[in-house]
Amino acid sequence: MRTIDDLDVAGRRVLVRADLNVPLQDGAITDDGRIRASLPTIEALRSRGAKVIVCAHLGRPKGKVEPEFSLAPVAKRLGELLGADVTAAGDVVGDSARAAADGLADGGVALLENLRFEPGETSKDDAERGAFADRLAALAEIYVGDGFGAVHRRHASVYDVPQRLPHAAGGLIAAEVEVLKRLTEDVERPYAVALGGSKVSDKLGVIDNLLGKADRILIGGGMVFTFLKAQGHEVGESLLEEDQLGTVREYLRRAEETGVEFVLPVDIVAATAFAADADHGVVGADAIPSDRLGLDIGPESGKLFASRLADARTVFWNGPMGVFEMEPYAHGTRAVAQGLIDSGAFTVVGGGDSAAAVRRLGFDEAAFSHISTGGGASLEYLEGKTLPGLQALED
């Protein structure tokens, strides 16, 4: 896979597919982590005299213009972080985009409007997607893929455009791939994986693949209640995927057969409602009241999980242990994050909510070996899937 070091970019228009899908609240960015992660590649191109045209998506507007998903706030923040003017185009491939691209001086930066305002970006029809890719590629002379959070999507800006232009991987994607190889090739052991989040169905593929690779798998978050139910325990009103019980039982059987250690919580913080001010308390994982729902792993589970991370040499974590956005249910996620730090292992935080939790709970990002910008892409890579965006950059 070529990198930007292999390209002559001076004076040339370079289309950078970044991942700027940041959370917004009332039009304000609440976490600019993905914008900051995109800076090194953009700054490297600028320093070499490239005319940088950044493209990205925000949310899921489904092929039509929805003002609440405009990238205008992102353009403003990107300019602040770069310490330079960023031209915000009013469309994706229309007159405004062309004018922005044509008006760039060497070292200048423009940001196109939300790619997903165009139906061709996400179309499953090859011809429609290809027609949009033609218009997007026409804005530039070189393509740089740097949006790791989107490389598992077969979208025009990720998969089709690099087939139309000389292309290379940006620094972010190159770094992500290097890290993920350390989780799949010649892994330093013991290798522990901590999985959380709401649904076990989101993690089925990665659990299936890791059963042959990890030494231990720690399960928390909403997905744990399907595991507890599969063991015959009452889970009350907790999140439950009944249709996955058979699959989970099979995973538990396979783990026992292959010597992979599954670590499940021994206690749960159970509440009367999904609310920070609901009545809540710690109960045994096998004694959740029928009228309560679990919203976090309990304090003893936090200690247990930390102890099972302590001797690990490689740790991958994806998914919070509870509803960390509400302080009463943030302790489990905090315990696991601290456990990663204290282990001294090569630690990878798998993007998405896990990365957001690290920042929200006040941890120093530098205390982790790597914080991924793409949770879904990381999981699919660990599942052993071919990621279209990486495939296009390797061709």
PDB file of C-alpha atoms in Angstrom, residues 244-355:
ATOM      1  CA  GLN A 244     -28.852 -14.892  19.792  1.00  0.00           C
ATOM      2  CA  LEU A 245     -29.077 -17.171  22.833  1.00  0.00           C
ATOM      3  CA  GLY A 246     -28.232 -20.303  20.854  1.00  0.00           C
ATOM      4  CA  THR A 247     -25.220 -18.645  19.236  1.00  0.00           C
ATOM      5  CA  VAL A 248     -23.949 -17.393  22.592  1.00  0.00           C
ATOM      6  CA  ARG A 249     -24.293 -20.838  24.168  1.00  0.00           C
ATOM      7  CA  GLU A 250     -22.264 -22.251  21.289  1.00  0.00           C
ATOM      8  CA  TYR A 251     -19.555 -19.621  21.842  1.00  0.00           C
ATOM      9  CA  LEU A 252     -19.372 -20.479  25.544  1.00  0.00           C
ATOM     10  CA  ARG A 253     -19.076 -24.174  24.646  1.00  0.00           C
ATOM     11  CA  ARG A 254     -16.355 -23.541  22.080  1.00  0.00           C
ATOM     12  CA  ALA A 255     -14.433 -21.325  24.483  1.00  0.00           C
ATOM     13  CA  GLU A 256     -14.388 -24.063  27.098  1.00  0.00           C
ATOM     14  CA  GLU A 257     -13.339 -26.595  24.485  1.00  0.00           C
ATOM     15  CA  THR A 258     -10.487 -24.466  23.100  1.00  0.00           C
ATOM     16  CA  GLY A 259      -9.248 -23.044  26.403  1.00  0.00           C
ATOM     17  CA  VAL A 260     -10.267 -19.449  25.714  1.00  0.00           C
ATOM     18  CA  GLU A 261     -11.329 -17.813  28.977  1.00  0.00           C
ATOM     19  CA  PHE A 262     -14.660 -15.974  28.913  1.00  0.00           C
ATOM     20  CA  VAL A 263     -14.859 -13.444  31.755  1.00  0.00           C
ATOM     21  CA  LEU A 264     -18.394 -12.322  32.642  1.00  0.00           C
ATOM     22  CA  PRO A 265     -19.453  -9.878  35.376  1.00  0.00           C
ATOM     23  CA  VAL A 266     -20.121 -11.163  38.879  1.00  0.00           C
ATOM     24  CA  ASP A 267     -22.246  -8.154  39.821  1.00  0.00           C
ATOM     25  CA  ILE A 268     -24.396  -5.603  38.005  1.00  0.00           C
ATOM     26  CA  VAL A 269     -25.661  -2.093  38.662  1.00  0.00           C
ATOM     27  CA  ALA A 270     -29.419  -2.522  38.195  1.00  0.00           C
ATOM     28  CA  ALA A 271     -31.881   0.391  38.027  1.00  0.00           C
ATOM     29  CA  THR A 272     -35.636   0.881  37.969  1.00  0.00           C
ATOM     30  CA  ALA A 273     -35.432   2.941  34.754  1.00  0.00           C
ATOM     31  CA  PHE A 274     -33.013   4.083  32.065  1.00  0.00           C
ATOM     32  CA  ALA A 275     -32.195   7.336  33.823  1.00  0.00           C
ATOM     33  CA  ALA A 276     -29.376   8.816  35.904  1.00  0.00           C
ATOM     34  CA  ASP A 277     -31.745   9.640  38.756  1.00  0.00           C
ATOM     35  CA  ALA A 278     -33.503   6.246  38.811  1.00  0.00           C
ATOM     36  CA  ASP A 279     -33.289   4.126  41.917  1.00  0.00           C
ATOM     37  CA  HIS A 280     -30.318   1.814  41.401  1.00  0.00           C
ATOM     38  CA  GLY A 281     -28.087  -0.563  43.309  1.00  0.00           C
ATOM     39  CA  VAL A 282     -25.563  -3.366  42.987  1.00  0.00           C
ATOM     40  CA  VAL A 283     -26.885  -6.918  42.669  1.00  0.00           C
ATOM     41  CA  GLY A 284     -25.328 -10.263  41.855  1.00  0.00           C
ATOM     42  CA  ALA A 285     -25.066 -11.025  38.151  1.00  0.00           C
ATOM     43  CA  ASP A 286     -27.208 -14.084  38.863  1.00  0.00           C
ATOM     44  CA  ALA A 287     -29.734 -12.136  40.923  1.00  0.00           C
ATOM     45  CA  ILE A 288     -31.037  -9.262  38.790  1.00  0.00           C
ATOM     46  CA  PRO A 289     -34.581  -8.394  39.964  1.00  0.00           C
ATOM     47  CA  SER A 290     -37.266  -9.050  37.371  1.00  0.00           C
ATOM     48  CA  ASP A 291     -38.428  -5.417  37.453  1.00  0.00           C
ATOM     49  CA  ARG A 292     -34.955  -3.836  37.005  1.00  0.00           C
ATOM     50  CA  LEU A 293     -32.527  -3.402  34.146  1.00  0.00           C
ATOM     51  CA  GLY A 294     -28.761  -3.627  34.217  1.00  0.00           C
ATOM     52  CA  LEU A 295     -26.964  -0.429  33.191  1.00  0.00           C
ATOM     53  CA  ASP A 296     -23.357  -1.169  34.183  1.00  0.00           C
ATOM     54  CA  ILE A 297     -21.103  -3.894  35.473  1.00  0.00           C
ATOM     55  CA  GLY A 298     -20.688  -3.727  39.260  1.00  0.00           C
ATOM     56  CA  PRO A 299     -17.646  -2.754  41.351  1.00  0.00           C
ATOM     57  CA  GLU A 300     -16.505  -6.330  41.958  1.00  0.00           C
ATOM     58  CA  SER A 301     -16.727  -6.968  38.222  1.00  0.00           C
ATOM     59  CA  GLY A 302     -14.615  -3.877  37.605  1.00  0.00           C
ATOM     60  CA  LYS A 303     -11.940  -5.298  39.902  1.00  0.00           C
ATOM     61  CA  LEU A 304     -12.250  -8.723  38.259  1.00  0.00           C
ATOM     62  CA  PHE A 305     -11.879  -7.311  34.754  1.00  0.00           C
ATOM     63  CA  ALA A 306      -8.869  -5.208  35.781  1.00  0.00           C
ATOM     64  CA  SER A 307      -7.231  -8.307  37.289  1.00  0.00           C
ATOM     65  CA  ARG A 308      -7.739 -10.260  34.056  1.00  0.00           C
ATOM     66  CA  LEU A 309      -6.082  -7.434  32.101  1.00  0.00           C
ATOM     67  CA  ALA A 310      -3.157  -7.005  34.503  1.00  0.00           C
ATOM     68  CA  ASP A 311      -0.848  -9.642  32.991  1.00  0.00           C
ATOM     69  CA  ALA A 312      -1.899  -9.120  29.367  1.00  0.00           C
ATOM     70  CA  ARG A 313       0.698  -8.046  26.823  1.00  0.00           C
ATOM     71  CA  THR A 314      -1.860  -7.136  24.137  1.00  0.00           C
ATOM     72  CA  VAL A 315      -5.349  -5.718  24.799  1.00  0.00           C
ATOM     73  CA  PHE A 316      -8.107  -4.708  22.382  1.00  0.00           C
ATOM     74  CA  TRP A 317     -11.133  -2.910  23.839  1.00  0.00           C
ATOM     75  CA  ASN A 318     -14.313  -2.115  21.929  1.00  0.00           C
ATOM     76  CA  GLY A 319     -17.519  -0.975  23.592  1.00  0.00           C
ATOM     77  CA  PRO A 320     -18.300   0.598  26.979  1.00  0.00           C
ATOM     78  CA  MET A 321     -19.144  -1.551  29.985  1.00  0.00           C
ATOM     79  CA  GLY A 322     -22.247   0.481  30.822  1.00  0.00           C
ATOM     80  CA  VAL A 323     -24.152   3.665  30.055  1.00  0.00           C
ATOM     81  CA  PHE A 324     -21.064   5.780  30.726  1.00  0.00           C
ATOM     82  CA  GLU A 325     -22.807   8.994  29.673  1.00  0.00           C
ATOM     83  CA  MET A 326     -24.676   8.825  33.008  1.00  0.00           C
ATOM     84  CA  GLU A 327     -22.309   9.072  35.983  1.00  0.00           C
ATOM     85  CA  PRO A 328     -23.989   6.362  38.125  1.00  0.00           C
ATOM     86  CA  TYR A 329     -23.292   3.868  35.338  1.00  0.00           C
ATOM     87  CA  ALA A 330     -19.795   4.985  34.266  1.00  0.00           C
ATOM     88  CA  HIS A 331     -17.739   3.108  36.874  1.00  0.00           C
ATOM     89  CA  GLY A 332     -17.349  -0.140  34.906  1.00  0.00           C
ATOM     90  CA  THR A 333     -16.094   1.632  31.795  1.00  0.00           C
ATOM     91  CA  ARG A 334     -13.719   3.682  33.945  1.00  0.00           C
ATOM     92  CA  ALA A 335     -12.387   0.526  35.598  1.00  0.00           C
ATOM     93  CA  VAL A 336     -11.673  -1.164  32.268  1.00  0.00           C
ATOM     94  CA  ALA A 337      -9.983   1.937  30.826  1.00  0.00           C
ATOM     95  CA  GLN A 338      -7.783   2.179  33.913  1.00  0.00           C
ATOM     96  CA  GLY A 339      -7.105  -1.554  33.684  1.00  0.00           C
ATOM     97  CA  LEU A 340      -5.753  -1.092  30.164  1.00  0.00           C
ATOM     98  CA  ILE A 341      -3.444   1.672  31.337  1.00  0.00           C
ATOM     99  CA  ASP A 342      -2.215  -0.221  34.399  1.00  0.00           C
ATOM    100  CA  SER A 343      -1.484  -3.386  32.421  1.00  0.00           C
ATOM    101  CA  GLY A 344       1.455  -1.807  30.607  1.00  0.00           C
ATOM    102  CA  ALA A 345       0.388  -3.848  27.565  1.00  0.00           C
ATOM    103  CA  PHE A 346       0.090  -2.798  23.943  1.00  0.00           C
ATOM    104  CA  THR A 347      -3.414  -1.355  24.234  1.00  0.00           C
ATOM    105  CA  VAL A 348      -5.840  -0.525  21.431  1.00  0.00           C
ATOM    106  CA  VAL A 349      -9.107   1.312  22.033  1.00  0.00           C
ATOM    107  CA  GLY A 350     -11.398   0.344  19.178  1.00  0.00           C
ATOM    108  CA  GLY A 351     -12.960   3.682  18.261  1.00  0.00           C
ATOM    109  CA  GLY A 352     -16.593   4.751  18.446  1.00  0.00           C
ATOM    110  CA  ASP A 353     -18.132   4.874  21.907  1.00  0.00           C
ATOM    111  CA  SER A 354     -14.974   3.484  23.522  1.00  0.00           C
ATOM    112  CA  ALA A 355     -12.877   6.380  22.237  1.00  0.00           C
TER     113      ALA A 355
END
